[in-house]
Amino acid sequence: MANANLRHVVLALACVGAGLPLTAAAQDTATTTAAPADSEPPLIDPEAMAAMDRMSAALQTLQFFSVKSEATTEIVLEKGQKIQFSGHVDLKVKRPNAFRVAAEADTQTREMYYDGKTFTIFAPRLGYYAAFDAPATIGQTLDKARTEYALEVPLADLFIWGTDQTIRARVKEAMVIRPERIDSRTCMHYAFRQEKVDWQVWIDQGEKPLPCKIVITSTEDASQPQYIAVLNWDLSTPVDPAAIAFAPPADAKKISIAQAAADQGEGK
């Protein structure tokens, strides 16, 4: 379960919800702050941190947005073999206090809703849902879901980047890699390290410095499983409140939130 979620990235969403060790070639092309030839390059490139600040500021200006993501999650078998699962994440947010996240894969489908008062998780294939009374803000609700019920919201960091100042303090290494193409976008590639997690982010070099792709690697596990998500943004279509409100189907069964949390790693 921990390998499958791999969220604590410091990226959002992170969001929700993963970076390979850099090769020598990648390090050769990385941009670092100028330093004397006889000294070690700095572990934290100020430009990489400044880029994260710009991205965080851009995310916080969005009053509504939709994101569609193609995501790949790795799990590691007992013998060390890695197995990848692909899926889709559809996220709609209306600030300050509403969102809908739908994560669909062959192995599991979950929908999560927040309306400023209640957080609901729904398993459409199983036909059950559960809820808890939620705090007044998105960030506090995500924290409660994680700490009290072990529920990870995909791409959760997209909600909270720029609002948690402890994120910066956890970064131990940061570097600028190079500009790269993600679909039709030119995105600058950055790599970061912190305790137990390596992460990479590609940030759009266009009008809005939003993340194009994120990769999270768990270094706590020797096999280093990854979570990878390519993000496609819609900033022009208003989010209809009805589209993010939870209305249980007539045949859906309500269960306790503890049961729902325990079932996250099982079933459909």
CSV table of C-alpha atoms in Angstrom, one decimal:
chain,number,residue,atom,x,y,z
A,1,MET,CA,0.0,0.0,0.0
A,2,ALA,CA,2.8,2.4,0.9
A,3,ASN,CA,4.6,1.6,-2.3
A,4,ALA,CA,1.4,2.1,-4.4
A,5,ASN,CA,0.7,5.5,-3.0
A,6,LEU,CA,4.2,7.1,-2.7
A,7,ARG,CA,2.8,10.4,-2.1
A,8,HIS,CA,5.0,12.2,0.4
A,9,VAL,CA,6.9,14.0,-2.1
A,10,VAL,CA,6.8,17.6,-1.1
A,11,LEU,CA,5.7,18.1,-4.5
A,12,ALA,CA,1.5,18.6,-4.1
A,13,LEU,CA,-0.5,17.2,-4.8
A,14,ALA,CA,1.2,16.6,-4.4
A,15,CYS,CA,-1.8,15.5,-5.4
A,16,VAL,CA,-1.3,14.1,-4.7
A,17,GLY,CA,-0.3,10.6,-4.7
A,18,ALA,CA,7.4,10.0,-8.5
A,19,GLY,CA,12.7,10.4,-9.8
A,20,LEU,CA,15.3,8.1,-10.8
A,21,PRO,CA,18.9,8.7,-9.5
A,22,LEU,CA,20.5,10.9,-12.1
A,23,THR,CA,23.0,9.4,-14.5
A,24,ALA,CA,26.4,10.9,-15.1
A,25,ALA,CA,25.2,12.2,-18.4
A,26,ALA,CA,22.2,13.9,-16.8
A,27,GLN,CA,24.5,15.5,-14.2
A,28,ASP,CA,26.8,16.8,-16.9
A,29,THR,CA,23.9,18.7,-18.5
A,30,ALA,CA,22.4,20.0,-15.3
A,31,THR,CA,22.6,23.7,-14.6
A,32,THR,CA,24.2,24.6,-11.3
A,33,THR,CA,25.3,27.8,-9.6
A,34,ALA,CA,28.8,28.8,-10.6
A,35,ALA,CA,31.4,27.7,-8.2
A,36,PRO,CA,35.2,27.7,-8.1
A,37,ALA,CA,36.8,24.7,-10.0
A,38,ASP,CA,38.3,23.3,-6.9
A,39,SER,CA,35.1,23.3,-4.9
A,40,GLU,CA,32.1,21.0,-4.8
A,41,PRO,CA,28.9,22.3,-6.6
A,42,PRO,CA,26.2,23.5,-4.2
A,43,LEU,CA,23.7,20.8,-3.2
A,44,ILE,CA,20.8,23.2,-3.6
A,45,ASP,CA,20.6,25.3,-6.8
A,46,PRO,CA,18.8,28.5,-5.9
A,47,GLU,CA,17.2,28.6,-9.4
A,48,ALA,CA,15.5,25.2,-8.8
A,49,MET,CA,14.0,26.5,-5.6
A,50,ALA,CA,13.0,29.7,-7.2
A,51,ALA,CA,11.2,27.7,-10.0
A,52,MET,CA,9.3,25.9,-7.3
A,53,ASP,CA,8.3,29.2,-5.7
A,54,ARG,CA,7.0,30.5,-9.1
A,55,MET,CA,5.0,27.3,-9.7
A,56,SER,CA,3.6,27.4,-6.2
A,57,ALA,CA,2.5,31.0,-6.7
A,58,ALA,CA,0.9,30.2,-10.0
A,59,LEU,CA,-1.1,27.3,-8.5
A,60,GLN,CA,-2.4,29.5,-5.7
A,61,THR,CA,-3.8,32.1,-8.1
A,62,LEU,CA,-6.1,29.5,-9.7
A,63,GLN,CA,-9.7,29.8,-8.4
A,64,PHE,CA,-10.8,26.8,-10.4
A,65,PHE,CA,-9.1,24.2,-12.6
A,66,SER,CA,-9.3,20.8,-14.1
A,67,VAL,CA,-6.5,18.3,-14.5
A,68,LYS,CA,-6.4,15.1,-16.4
A,69,SER,CA,-3.5,12.8,-15.7
A,70,GLU,CA,-2.0,9.6,-17.1
A,71,ALA,CA,-0.4,7.9,-14.1
A,72,THR,CA,1.8,4.9,-13.7
A,73,THR,CA,2.4,3.3,-10.3
A,74,GLU,CA,5.0,0.6,-9.5
A,75,ILE,CA,4.8,-2.1,-6.9
A,76,VAL,CA,7.6,-4.4,-6.0
A,77,LEU,CA,7.2,-8.1,-5.6
A,78,GLU,CA,8.9,-10.0,-2.8
A,79,LYS,CA,11.6,-11.2,-5.1
A,80,GLY,CA,12.3,-7.6,-6.2
A,81,GLN,CA,10.6,-7.6,-9.6
A,82,LYS,CA,8.8,-4.4,-10.4
A,83,ILE,CA,5.3,-4.4,-11.8
A,84,GLN,CA,3.7,-1.3,-13.3
A,85,PHE,CA,0.0,-0.4,-13.3
A,86,SER,CA,-1.4,2.4,-15.5
A,87,GLY,CA,-4.4,4.6,-14.7
A,88,HIS,CA,-6.2,7.9,-15.1
A,89,VAL,CA,-6.8,10.7,-12.6
A,90,ASP,CA,-9.4,13.3,-13.3
A,91,LEU,CA,-9.3,16.2,-10.9
A,92,LYS,CA,-11.6,19.2,-10.6
A,93,VAL,CA,-11.1,22.0,-8.1
A,94,LYS,CA,-13.2,25.0,-7.1
A,95,ARG,CA,-11.5,27.1,-4.5
A,96,PRO,CA,-11.8,27.7,-1.6
A,97,ASN,CA,-13.6,24.5,-0.5
A,98,ALA,CA,-14.6,22.0,-3.1
A,99,PHE,CA,-13.0,19.3,-5.3
A,100,ARG,CA,-13.7,16.0,-7.0
A,101,VAL,CA,-10.9,13.4,-7.7
A,102,ALA,CA,-11.6,10.3,-9.7
A,103,ALA,CA,-8.8,7.7,-10.0
A,104,GLU,CA,-9.4,4.8,-12.3
A,105,ALA,CA,-7.3,1.8,-13.1
A,106,ASP,CA,-7.9,-1.8,-13.9
A,107,THR,CA,-7.0,-2.7,-10.3
A,108,GLN,CA,-9.1,-0.1,-8.5
A,109,THR,CA,-11.4,2.8,-9.0
A,110,ARG,CA,-12.1,5.5,-6.4
A,111,GLU,CA,-13.8,8.8,-6.4
A,112,MET,CA,-13.2,11.4,-3.6
A,113,TYR,CA,-15.4,14.5,-3.0
A,114,TYR,CA,-15.1,17.5,-0.7
A,115,ASP,CA,-17.7,20.2,-0.3
A,116,GLY,CA,-16.4,22.3,2.5
A,117,LYS,CA,-18.1,20.2,5.2
A,118,THR,CA,-17.8,16.6,4.3
A,119,PHE,CA,-15.2,14.4,2.6
A,120,THR,CA,-16.6,11.3,0.8
A,121,ILE,CA,-14.9,8.4,-0.8
A,122,PHE,CA,-16.9,6.3,-3.2
A,123,ALA,CA,-16.0,2.9,-4.8
A,124,PRO,CA,-18.3,2.7,-7.9
A,125,ARG,CA,-17.4,-0.8,-8.8
A,126,LEU,CA,-18.1,-2.1,-5.3
A,127,GLY,CA,-21.1,0.2,-4.7
A,128,TYR,CA,-20.1,1.5,-1.3
A,129,TYR,CA,-19.2,5.0,0.0
A,130,ALA,CA,-18.0,6.4,3.3
A,131,ALA,CA,-17.6,9.9,4.7
A,132,PHE,CA,-16.2,12.0,7.5
A,133,ASP,CA,-16.9,15.5,8.8
A,134,ALA,CA,-14.2,17.7,7.2
A,135,PRO,CA,-12.5,20.9,8.2
A,136,ALA,CA,-13.2,24.2,6.4
A,137,THR,CA,-10.1,24.2,4.1
A,138,ILE,CA,-8.8,21.8,1.5
A,139,GLY,CA,-5.4,21.6,3.1
A,140,GLN,CA,-6.7,20.6,6.5
A,141,THR,CA,-9.1,18.1,4.9
A,142,LEU,CA,-6.3,16.4,3.0
A,143,ASP,CA,-4.2,16.2,6.2
A,144,LYS,CA,-7.1,14.7,8.2
A,145,ALA,CA,-7.8,12.1,5.4
A,146,ARG,CA,-4.1,11.1,5.5
A,147,THR,CA,-3.3,11.2,9.2
A,148,GLU,CA,-6.6,9.9,10.7
A,149,TYR,CA,-7.8,7.5,8.0
A,150,ALA,CA,-4.7,6.7,6.0
A,151,LEU,CA,-6.5,7.9,2.8
A,152,GLU,CA,-4.2,9.4,0.2
A,153,VAL,CA,-5.8,11.8,-2.4
A,154,PRO,CA,-4.1,11.4,-5.8
A,155,LEU,CA,-2.2,14.5,-6.8
A,156,ALA,CA,-2.9,16.1,-3.5
A,157,ASP,CA,0.1,18.4,-3.7
A,158,LEU,CA,-1.6,20.4,-6.5
A,159,PHE,CA,-3.9,21.7,-3.7
A,160,ILE,CA,-1.3,22.7,-1.2
A,161,TRP,CA,1.9,23.7,-2.9
A,162,GLY,CA,2.7,27.2,-1.8
A,163,THR,CA,0.7,26.9,1.5
A,164,ASP,CA,3.1,24.6,3.4
A,165,GLN,CA,6.3,26.4,4.2
A,166,THR,CA,7.9,23.3,5.8
A,167,ILE,CA,8.2,21.9,2.3
A,168,ARG,CA,11.3,24.0,1.5
A,169,ALA,CA,13.0,22.9,4.8
A,170,ARG,CA,12.8,19.3,3.8
A,171,VAL,CA,14.6,19.7,0.5
A,172,LYS,CA,18.2,18.5,0.8
A,173,GLU,CA,19.3,18.7,-2.8
A,174,ALA,CA,17.9,20.5,-5.9
A,175,MET,CA,19.2,20.9,-9.4
A,176,VAL,CA,18.1,22.2,-12.8
A,177,ILE,CA,18.4,19.6,-15.5
A,178,ARG,CA,17.3,21.0,-19.0
A,179,PRO,CA,14.3,22.0,-21.0
A,180,GLU,CA,12.4,19.1,-22.5
A,181,ARG,CA,9.2,18.5,-24.5
A,182,ILE,CA,6.2,17.0,-22.8
A,183,ASP,CA,3.5,16.5,-25.5
A,184,SER,CA,3.3,20.0,-27.1
A,185,ARG,CA,4.8,21.9,-24.2
A,186,THR,CA,8.3,23.0,-23.5
A,187,CYS,CA,8.9,22.3,-19.8
A,188,MET,CA,12.0,22.8,-17.6
A,189,HIS,CA,13.1,19.7,-15.8
A,190,TYR,CA,14.1,19.9,-12.1
A,191,ALA,CA,15.3,17.2,-9.7
A,192,PHE,CA,15.0,17.3,-5.9
A,193,ARG,CA,16.0,15.0,-3.0
A,194,GLN,CA,14.7,14.8,0.5
A,195,GLU,CA,14.6,12.1,3.2
A,196,LYS,CA,13.1,8.9,1.9
A,197,VAL,CA,12.0,10.5,-1.4
A,198,ASP,CA,13.5,11.7,-4.6
A,199,TRP,CA,11.3,13.7,-6.9
A,200,GLN,CA,11.3,15.4,-10.3
A,201,VAL,CA,9.1,18.0,-11.8
A,202,TRP,CA,8.8,19.4,-15.3
A,203,ILE,CA,7.4,23.0,-15.2
A,204,ASP,CA,5.8,24.6,-18.2
A,205,GLN,CA,7.8,27.4,-19.7
A,206,GLY,CA,4.7,29.1,-21.2
A,207,GLU,CA,2.4,31.7,-19.7
A,208,LYS,CA,1.6,29.7,-16.6
A,209,PRO,CA,4.5,27.9,-14.8
A,210,LEU,CA,2.4,24.8,-14.0
A,211,PRO,CA,3.7,21.3,-13.6
A,212,CYS,CA,3.7,19.2,-16.8
A,213,LYS,CA,4.9,16.0,-15.3
A,214,ILE,CA,6.0,14.7,-11.9
A,215,VAL,CA,8.0,11.6,-10.9
A,216,ILE,CA,8.3,10.4,-7.3
A,217,THR,CA,10.7,7.7,-6.2
A,218,SER,CA,10.6,6.1,-2.8
A,219,THR,CA,14.2,5.7,-1.6
A,220,GLU,CA,13.0,4.1,1.6
A,221,ASP,CA,12.6,0.9,-0.4
A,222,ALA,CA,15.9,-0.5,-1.8
A,223,SER,CA,14.1,-1.3,-5.1
A,224,GLN,CA,13.0,2.4,-5.4
A,225,PRO,CA,9.4,2.1,-6.8
A,226,GLN,CA,8.1,5.1,-8.7
A,227,TYR,CA,4.9,7.0,-9.3
A,228,ILE,CA,4.8,8.9,-12.6
A,229,ALA,CA,2.1,11.4,-13.7
A,230,VAL,CA,1.8,13.5,-16.9
A,231,LEU,CA,-0.6,16.4,-16.3
A,232,ASN,CA,-2.9,18.2,-18.8
A,233,TRP,CA,-4.5,21.3,-17.5
A,234,ASP,CA,-7.8,23.1,-18.3
A,235,LEU,CA,-7.9,26.6,-16.9
A,236,SER,CA,-10.6,28.0,-19.1
A,237,THR,CA,-13.7,25.8,-18.4
A,238,PRO,CA,-15.5,26.9,-15.1
A,239,VAL,CA,-16.0,24.0,-12.7
A,240,ASP,CA,-19.7,23.3,-12.4
A,241,PRO,CA,-20.6,22.8,-8.7
A,242,ALA,CA,-23.0,20.0,-9.7
A,243,ALA,CA,-20.1,18.2,-11.4
A,244,ILE,CA,-18.2,17.9,-8.1
A,245,ALA,CA,-21.0,17.3,-5.7
A,246,PHE,CA,-21.5,13.7,-4.4
A,247,ALA,CA,-24.9,12.1,-5.0
A,248,PRO,CA,-24.9,8.4,-4.0
A,249,PRO,CA,-26.6,6.0,-6.5
A,250,ALA,CA,-29.8,4.5,-5.2
A,251,ASP,CA,-28.2,1.1,-4.7
A,252,ALA,CA,-25.0,2.4,-3.1
A,253,LYS,CA,-24.3,1.2,0.5
A,254,LYS,CA,-22.8,3.5,3.1
A,255,ILE,CA,-20.1,2.0,5.3
A,256,SER,CA,-17.8,3.3,8.0
A,257,ILE,CA,-14.8,5.4,7.0
A,258,ALA,CA,-12.5,3.0,8.8
A,259,GLN,CA,-13.8,0.1,6.6
A,260,ALA,CA,-13.2,2.2,3.5
A,261,ALA,CA,-9.7,3.1,4.5
A,262,ALA,CA,-8.9,-0.6,5.3
A,263,ASP,CA,-10.1,-1.6,1.8
A,264,GLN,CA,-8.0,0.9,-0.1
A,265,GLY,CA,-5.4,-1.8,-0.9
A,266,GLU,CA,-7.9,-4.4,-1.9
A,267,GLY,CA,-10.8,-5.1,-4.3
A,268,LYS,CA,-12.1,-2.9,-7.1
